[in-house]
Amino acid sequence: MGPSTVRKQFMQILGRPMIEWTLSAVGRSPSVDEIVLVVPESDVDAVRARYRGGEFPKVRSVVAGGLRRCDSVYNGLKAASRDWVLV
């Protein structure tokens, strides 16, 4: 079996993508007002359609990452509407 073509955040765990377990847990926290997802540019539209609103109402933004991790973090910070963030 070769390497998977599925990104790790979308791999199934107990019949559900890993990202959904995380969004459900973080979304239940009263300390979290909003969630900004930073994903590869090629995934933005699909992730936005699946995870913004609906079952995950705290997902407020889905933005493209950058070439480096620090670029991706910066893009996420720019999309956050609060002064306090958790990365």
Tab-separated table of N, CA, C and O in Angstrom:
chain	number	residue	atom	x	y	z
A	1	MET	N	0.850	-1.177	0.000
A	1	MET	CA	0.000	0.000	0.000
A	1	MET	C	0.895	1.239	0.000
A	1	MET	O	1.784	1.366	0.823
A	2	GLY	N	0.675	2.152	-0.940
A	2	GLY	CA	1.473	3.361	-1.063
A	2	GLY	C	0.941	4.480	-0.185
A	2	GLY	O	-0.003	4.297	0.589
A	3	PRO	N	1.542	5.635	-0.305
A	3	PRO	CA	1.093	6.780	0.489
A	3	PRO	C	-0.337	7.177	0.125
A	3	PRO	O	-0.752	7.044	-1.017
A	4	SER	N	-1.042	7.682	1.107
A	4	SER	CA	-2.432	8.089	0.898
A	4	SER	C	-2.488	9.403	0.134
A	4	SER	O	-1.641	10.274	0.293
A	5	THR	N	-3.501	9.557	-0.688
A	5	THR	CA	-3.722	10.823	-1.380
A	5	THR	C	-4.692	11.711	-0.603
A	5	THR	O	-4.945	12.841	-0.994
A	6	VAL	N	-5.208	11.198	0.498
A	6	VAL	CA	-6.143	11.952	1.335
A	6	VAL	C	-5.341	12.758	2.357
A	6	VAL	O	-4.479	12.220	3.048
A	7	ARG	N	-5.607	14.040	2.443
A	7	ARG	CA	-4.934	14.875	3.447
A	7	ARG	C	-5.322	14.375	4.831
A	7	ARG	O	-6.451	13.958	5.057
A	8	LYS	N	-4.367	14.477	5.769
A	8	LYS	CA	-4.596	13.868	7.090
A	8	LYS	C	-5.832	14.414	7.798
A	8	LYS	O	-6.522	13.684	8.487
A	9	GLN	N	-6.161	15.684	7.626
A	9	GLN	CA	-7.334	16.234	8.306
A	9	GLN	C	-8.648	15.668	7.773
A	9	GLN	O	-9.672	15.745	8.433
A	10	PHE	N	-8.599	15.057	6.591
A	10	PHE	CA	-9.803	14.472	6.001
A	10	PHE	C	-9.842	12.953	6.114
A	10	PHE	O	-10.793	12.329	5.643
A	11	MET	N	-8.822	12.356	6.742
A	11	MET	CA	-8.820	10.903	6.934
A	11	MET	C	-9.924	10.524	7.910
A	11	MET	O	-10.211	11.248	8.868
A	12	GLN	N	-10.538	9.398	7.654
A	12	GLN	CA	-11.667	8.933	8.459
A	12	GLN	C	-11.185	8.294	9.763
A	12	GLN	O	-10.262	7.485	9.764
A	13	ILE	N	-11.831	8.681	10.842
A	13	ILE	CA	-11.636	8.060	12.154
A	13	ILE	C	-13.026	7.738	12.674
A	13	ILE	O	-13.850	8.644	12.843
A	14	LEU	N	-13.297	6.480	12.866
A	14	LEU	CA	-14.620	6.036	13.322
A	14	LEU	C	-15.728	6.603	12.434
A	14	LEU	O	-16.752	7.089	12.904
A	15	GLY	N	-15.478	6.570	11.119
A	15	GLY	CA	-16.497	6.973	10.154
A	15	GLY	C	-16.689	8.458	9.951
A	15	GLY	O	-17.665	8.892	9.338
A	16	ARG	N	-15.764	9.253	10.472
A	16	ARG	CA	-15.897	10.705	10.373
A	16	ARG	C	-14.521	11.317	10.112
A	16	ARG	O	-13.540	10.908	10.723
A	17	PRO	N	-14.416	12.327	9.241
A	17	PRO	CA	-13.112	12.951	9.019
A	17	PRO	C	-12.550	13.551	10.314
A	17	PRO	O	-13.298	14.107	11.130
A	18	MET	N	-11.240	13.439	10.480
A	18	MET	CA	-10.591	13.944	11.684
A	18	MET	C	-10.938	15.406	11.954
A	18	MET	O	-11.149	15.805	13.100
A	19	ILE	N	-11.030	16.224	10.913
A	19	ILE	CA	-11.340	17.639	11.091
A	19	ILE	C	-12.696	17.832	11.781
A	19	ILE	O	-12.881	18.760	12.563
A	20	GLU	N	-13.653	16.957	11.517
A	20	GLU	CA	-14.976	17.094	12.134
A	20	GLU	C	-14.935	16.788	13.627
A	20	GLU	O	-15.659	17.424	14.401
A	21	TRP	N	-14.113	15.844	14.032
A	21	TRP	CA	-13.961	15.573	15.471
A	21	TRP	C	-13.405	16.824	16.153
A	21	TRP	O	-13.867	17.222	17.223
A	22	THR	N	-12.427	17.441	15.519
A	22	THR	CA	-11.805	18.633	16.089
A	22	THR	C	-12.783	19.802	16.122
A	22	THR	O	-12.921	20.481	17.147
A	23	LEU	N	-13.473	20.048	15.015
A	23	LEU	CA	-14.429	21.156	14.965
A	23	LEU	C	-15.549	20.976	15.981
A	23	LEU	O	-15.989	21.944	16.607
A	24	SER	N	-16.011	19.755	16.170
A	24	SER	CA	-17.069	19.496	17.150
A	24	SER	C	-16.586	19.799	18.562
A	24	SER	O	-17.279	20.449	19.340
A	25	ALA	N	-15.381	19.330	18.893
A	25	ALA	CA	-14.847	19.538	20.240
A	25	ALA	C	-14.564	21.013	20.501
A	25	ALA	O	-14.988	21.565	21.526
A	26	VAL	N	-13.877	21.663	19.591
A	26	VAL	CA	-13.543	23.080	19.775
A	26	VAL	C	-14.809	23.931	19.725
A	26	VAL	O	-14.971	24.876	20.503
A	27	GLY	N	-15.724	23.585	18.861
A	27	GLY	CA	-16.958	24.340	18.724
A	27	GLY	C	-17.851	24.308	19.957
A	27	GLY	O	-18.645	25.217	20.168
A	28	ARG	N	-17.712	23.292	20.782
A	28	ARG	CA	-18.516	23.205	22.018
A	28	ARG	C	-17.994	24.106	23.133
A	28	ARG	O	-18.701	24.356	24.102
A	29	SER	N	-16.786	24.579	22.996
A	29	SER	CA	-16.197	25.401	24.054
A	29	SER	C	-16.844	26.779	24.104
A	29	SER	O	-16.886	27.485	23.091
A	30	PRO	N	-17.304	27.190	25.284
A	30	PRO	CA	-17.876	28.535	25.405
A	30	PRO	C	-16.803	29.625	25.266
A	30	PRO	O	-17.135	30.782	25.056
A	31	SER	N	-15.542	29.254	25.360
A	31	SER	CA	-14.452	30.220	25.226
A	31	SER	C	-14.122	30.536	23.771
A	31	SER	O	-13.378	31.468	23.490
A	32	VAL	N	-14.672	29.761	22.856
A	32	VAL	CA	-14.378	29.941	21.434
A	32	VAL	C	-15.554	30.639	20.770
A	32	VAL	O	-16.674	30.141	20.795
A	33	ASP	N	-15.278	31.809	20.179
A	33	ASP	CA	-16.326	32.574	19.492
A	33	ASP	C	-16.362	32.266	18.002
A	33	ASP	O	-17.419	32.332	17.381
A	34	GLU	N	-15.207	32.018	17.428
A	34	GLU	CA	-15.150	31.759	15.995
A	34	GLU	C	-13.975	30.845	15.680
A	34	GLU	O	-13.008	30.782	16.434
A	35	ILE	N	-14.097	30.153	14.555
A	35	ILE	CA	-13.035	29.278	14.071
A	35	ILE	C	-12.693	29.723	12.656
A	35	ILE	O	-13.576	29.919	11.820
A	36	VAL	N	-11.397	29.896	12.413
A	36	VAL	CA	-10.882	30.210	11.078
A	36	VAL	C	-10.093	28.991	10.612
A	36	VAL	O	-9.153	28.572	11.278
A	37	LEU	N	-10.498	28.415	9.499
A	37	LEU	CA	-9.782	27.272	8.933
A	37	LEU	C	-8.831	27.771	7.857
A	37	LEU	O	-9.229	28.545	6.984
A	38	VAL	N	-7.587	27.327	7.934
A	38	VAL	CA	-6.583	27.668	6.936
A	38	VAL	C	-6.222	26.375	6.214
A	38	VAL	O	-5.770	25.423	6.840
A	39	VAL	N	-6.471	26.346	4.920
A	39	VAL	CA	-6.304	25.123	4.133
A	39	VAL	C	-5.556	25.454	2.837
A	39	VAL	O	-5.457	26.618	2.456
A	40	PRO	N	-5.058	24.428	2.145
A	40	PRO	CA	-4.439	24.691	0.843
A	40	PRO	C	-5.426	25.400	-0.086
A	40	PRO	O	-6.637	25.148	-0.036
A	41	GLU	N	-4.903	26.286	-0.910
A	41	GLU	CA	-5.764	27.076	-1.805
A	41	GLU	C	-6.698	26.200	-2.636
A	41	GLU	O	-7.857	26.547	-2.858
A	42	SER	N	-6.218	25.043	-3.050
A	42	SER	CA	-7.041	24.152	-3.880
A	42	SER	C	-8.223	23.552	-3.122
A	42	SER	O	-9.164	23.048	-3.738
A	43	ASP	N	-8.207	23.632	-1.794
A	43	ASP	CA	-9.279	23.058	-0.974
A	43	ASP	C	-10.264	24.092	-0.434
A	43	ASP	O	-11.266	23.729	0.174
A	44	VAL	N	-9.988	25.378	-0.628
A	44	VAL	CA	-10.792	26.429	0.011
A	44	VAL	C	-12.272	26.303	-0.310
A	44	VAL	O	-13.116	26.292	0.592
A	45	ASP	N	-12.638	26.203	-1.567
A	45	ASP	CA	-14.052	26.175	-1.940
A	45	ASP	C	-14.768	24.961	-1.353
A	45	ASP	O	-15.869	25.088	-0.806
A	46	ALA	N	-14.159	23.790	-1.448
A	46	ALA	CA	-14.787	22.574	-0.931
A	46	ALA	C	-14.916	22.623	0.588
A	46	ALA	O	-15.957	22.248	1.142
A	47	VAL	N	-13.885	23.089	1.268
A	47	VAL	CA	-13.931	23.166	2.737
A	47	VAL	C	-14.942	24.221	3.169
A	47	VAL	O	-15.716	24.010	4.105
A	48	ARG	N	-14.972	25.337	2.496
A	48	ARG	CA	-15.940	26.391	2.828
A	48	ARG	C	-17.371	25.864	2.671
A	48	ARG	O	-18.224	26.074	3.540
A	49	ALA	N	-17.630	25.163	1.591
A	49	ALA	CA	-18.973	24.629	1.342
A	49	ALA	C	-19.367	23.606	2.402
A	49	ALA	O	-20.530	23.544	2.807
A	50	ARG	N	-18.426	22.808	2.862
A	50	ARG	CA	-18.748	21.731	3.804
A	50	ARG	C	-18.781	22.187	5.258
A	50	ARG	O	-19.607	21.725	6.038
A	51	TYR	N	-17.891	23.102	5.642
A	51	TYR	CA	-17.704	23.373	7.070
A	51	TYR	C	-18.106	24.757	7.544
A	51	TYR	O	-18.148	24.997	8.743
A	52	ARG	N	-18.440	25.672	6.669
A	52	ARG	CA	-18.821	27.013	7.131
A	52	ARG	C	-20.306	27.013	7.443
A	52	ARG	O	-21.140	26.751	6.587
A	53	GLY	N	-20.635	27.314	8.710
A	53	GLY	CA	-22.030	27.328	9.133
A	53	GLY	C	-22.564	25.923	9.297
A	53	GLY	O	-21.818	24.980	9.517
A	54	GLY	N	-23.852	25.763	9.186
A	54	GLY	CA	-24.468	24.446	9.304
A	54	GLY	C	-24.134	23.754	10.603
A	54	GLY	O	-24.337	24.306	11.679
A	55	GLU	N	-23.602	22.560	10.501
A	55	GLU	CA	-23.255	21.758	11.678
A	55	GLU	C	-22.124	22.393	12.495
A	55	GLU	O	-21.944	22.079	13.664
A	56	PHE	N	-21.378	23.297	11.875
A	56	PHE	CA	-20.235	23.921	12.540
A	56	PHE	C	-20.380	25.443	12.490
A	56	PHE	O	-19.669	26.134	11.761
A	57	PRO	N	-21.317	25.995	13.262
A	57	PRO	CA	-21.639	27.418	13.159
A	57	PRO	C	-20.509	28.364	13.565
A	57	PRO	O	-20.522	29.525	13.176
A	58	LYS	N	-19.533	27.873	14.317
A	58	LYS	CA	-18.440	28.751	14.728
A	58	LYS	C	-17.360	28.890	13.652
A	58	LYS	O	-16.470	29.721	13.789
A	59	VAL	N	-17.448	28.093	12.587
A	59	VAL	CA	-16.517	28.267	11.467
A	59	VAL	C	-16.977	29.498	10.699
A	59	VAL	O	-17.994	29.478	10.035
A	60	ARG	N	-16.231	30.574	10.841
A	60	ARG	CA	-16.613	31.847	10.230
A	60	ARG	C	-15.843	32.136	8.960
A	60	ARG	O	-16.317	32.866	8.100
A	61	SER	N	-14.642	31.593	8.849
A	61	SER	CA	-13.821	31.869	7.678
A	61	SER	C	-13.036	30.633	7.272
A	61	SER	O	-12.635	29.836	8.122
A	62	VAL	N	-12.839	30.498	5.977
A	62	VAL	CA	-11.951	29.480	5.413
A	62	VAL	C	-11.038	30.227	4.463
A	62	VAL	O	-11.512	30.853	3.515
A	63	VAL	N	-9.749	30.220	4.741
A	63	VAL	CA	-8.799	30.988	3.942
A	63	VAL	C	-7.673	30.093	3.449
A	63	VAL	O	-7.390	29.044	4.019
A	64	ALA	N	-7.037	30.553	2.384
A	64	ALA	CA	-5.911	29.812	1.806
A	64	ALA	C	-4.669	30.003	2.653
A	64	ALA	O	-4.397	31.103	3.152
A	65	GLY	N	-3.934	28.929	2.797
A	65	GLY	CA	-2.651	28.989	3.479
A	65	GLY	C	-1.598	29.602	2.568
A	65	GLY	O	-1.888	30.064	1.473
A	66	GLY	N	-0.368	29.571	3.030
A	66	GLY	CA	0.734	30.135	2.253
A	66	GLY	C	1.786	29.084	1.941
A	66	GLY	O	1.582	27.894	2.204
A	67	LEU	N	2.880	29.538	1.417
A	67	LEU	CA	3.967	28.625	1.070
A	67	LEU	C	4.618	28.017	2.311
A	67	LEU	O	5.030	26.866	2.308
A	68	ARG	N	4.723	28.813	3.363
A	68	ARG	CA	5.327	28.351	4.618
A	68	ARG	C	4.277	28.376	5.724
A	68	ARG	O	3.264	29.063	5.612
A	69	ARG	N	4.547	27.620	6.789
A	69	ARG	CA	3.603	27.598	7.911
A	69	ARG	C	3.361	29.006	8.449
A	69	ARG	O	2.223	29.384	8.751
A	70	CYS	N	4.412	29.810	8.556
A	70	CYS	CA	4.239	31.158	9.097
A	70	CYS	C	3.325	31.996	8.196
A	70	CYS	O	2.571	32.834	8.687
A	71	ASP	N	3.362	31.763	6.893
A	71	ASP	CA	2.459	32.469	5.973
A	71	ASP	C	1.015	32.034	6.203
A	71	ASP	O	0.090	32.856	6.166
A	72	SER	N	0.826	30.746	6.435
A	72	SER	CA	-0.524	30.221	6.695
A	72	SER	C	-1.077	30.787	7.996
A	72	SER	O	-2.238	31.201	8.058
A	73	VAL	N	-0.254	30.820	9.033
A	73	VAL	CA	-0.682	31.391	10.314
A	73	VAL	C	-1.046	32.858	10.129
A	73	VAL	O	-2.087	33.323	10.614
A	74	TYR	N	-0.225	33.589	9.407
A	74	TYR	CA	-0.498	35.007	9.158
A	74	TYR	C	-1.828	35.198	8.439
A	74	TYR	O	-2.633	36.056	8.808
A	75	ASN	N	-2.098	34.385	7.421
A	75	ASN	CA	-3.369	34.480	6.700
A	75	ASN	C	-4.553	34.208	7.624
A	75	ASN	O	-5.590	34.873	7.533
A	76	GLY	N	-4.404	33.232	8.508
A	76	GLY	CA	-5.460	32.941	9.469
A	76	GLY	C	-5.672	34.077	10.455
A	76	GLY	O	-6.809	34.443	10.771
A	77	LEU	N	-4.581	34.660	10.922
A	77	LEU	CA	-4.692	35.784	11.859
A	77	LEU	C	-5.379	36.985	11.211
A	77	LEU	O	-6.182	37.667	11.846
A	78	LYS	N	-5.079	37.227	9.948
A	78	LYS	CA	-5.729	38.344	9.244
A	78	LYS	C	-7.236	38.128	9.131
A	78	LYS	O	-7.998	39.092	9.110
A	79	ALA	N	-7.665	36.870	9.057
A	79	ALA	CA	-9.094	36.571	8.896
A	79	ALA	C	-9.849	36.574	10.220
A	79	ALA	O	-11.077	36.646	10.231
A	80	ALA	N	-9.132	36.511	11.332
A	80	ALA	CA	-9.786	36.475	12.651
A	80	ALA	C	-10.355	37.855	12.980
A	80	ALA	O	-9.759	38.877	12.671
A	81	SER	N	-11.522	37.849	13.627
A	81	SER	CA	-12.170	39.122	13.937
A	81	SER	C	-11.884	39.565	15.369
A	81	SER	O	-12.381	40.603	15.786
A	82	ARG	N	-11.113	38.813	16.104
A	82	ARG	CA	-10.833	39.129	17.498
A	82	ARG	C	-9.361	39.483	17.705
A	82	ARG	O	-8.505	39.136	16.895
A	83	ASP	N	-9.076	40.127	18.824
A	83	ASP	CA	-7.696	40.430	19.169
A	83	ASP	C	-6.985	39.215	19.781
A	83	ASP	O	-5.774	39.108	19.700
A	84	TRP	N	-7.741	38.329	20.402
A	84	TRP	CA	-7.167	37.144	21.040
A	84	TRP	C	-7.419	35.940	20.163
A	84	TRP	O	-8.550	35.687	19.767
A	85	VAL	N	-6.357	35.201	19.874
A	85	VAL	CA	-6.506	34.019	19.032
A	85	VAL	C	-5.682	32.874	19.606
A	85	VAL	O	-4.737	33.079	20.355
A	86	LEU	N	-6.039	31.654	19.225
A	86	LEU	CA	-5.300	30.457	19.576
A	86	LEU	C	-4.925	29.777	18.269
A	86	LEU	O	-5.778	29.545	17.418
A	87	VAL	N	-3.651	29.524	18.085
A	87	VAL	CA	-3.163	28.903	16.850
A	87	VAL	C	-2.799	27.462	17.139
A	87	VAL	O	-2.112	27.180	18.078
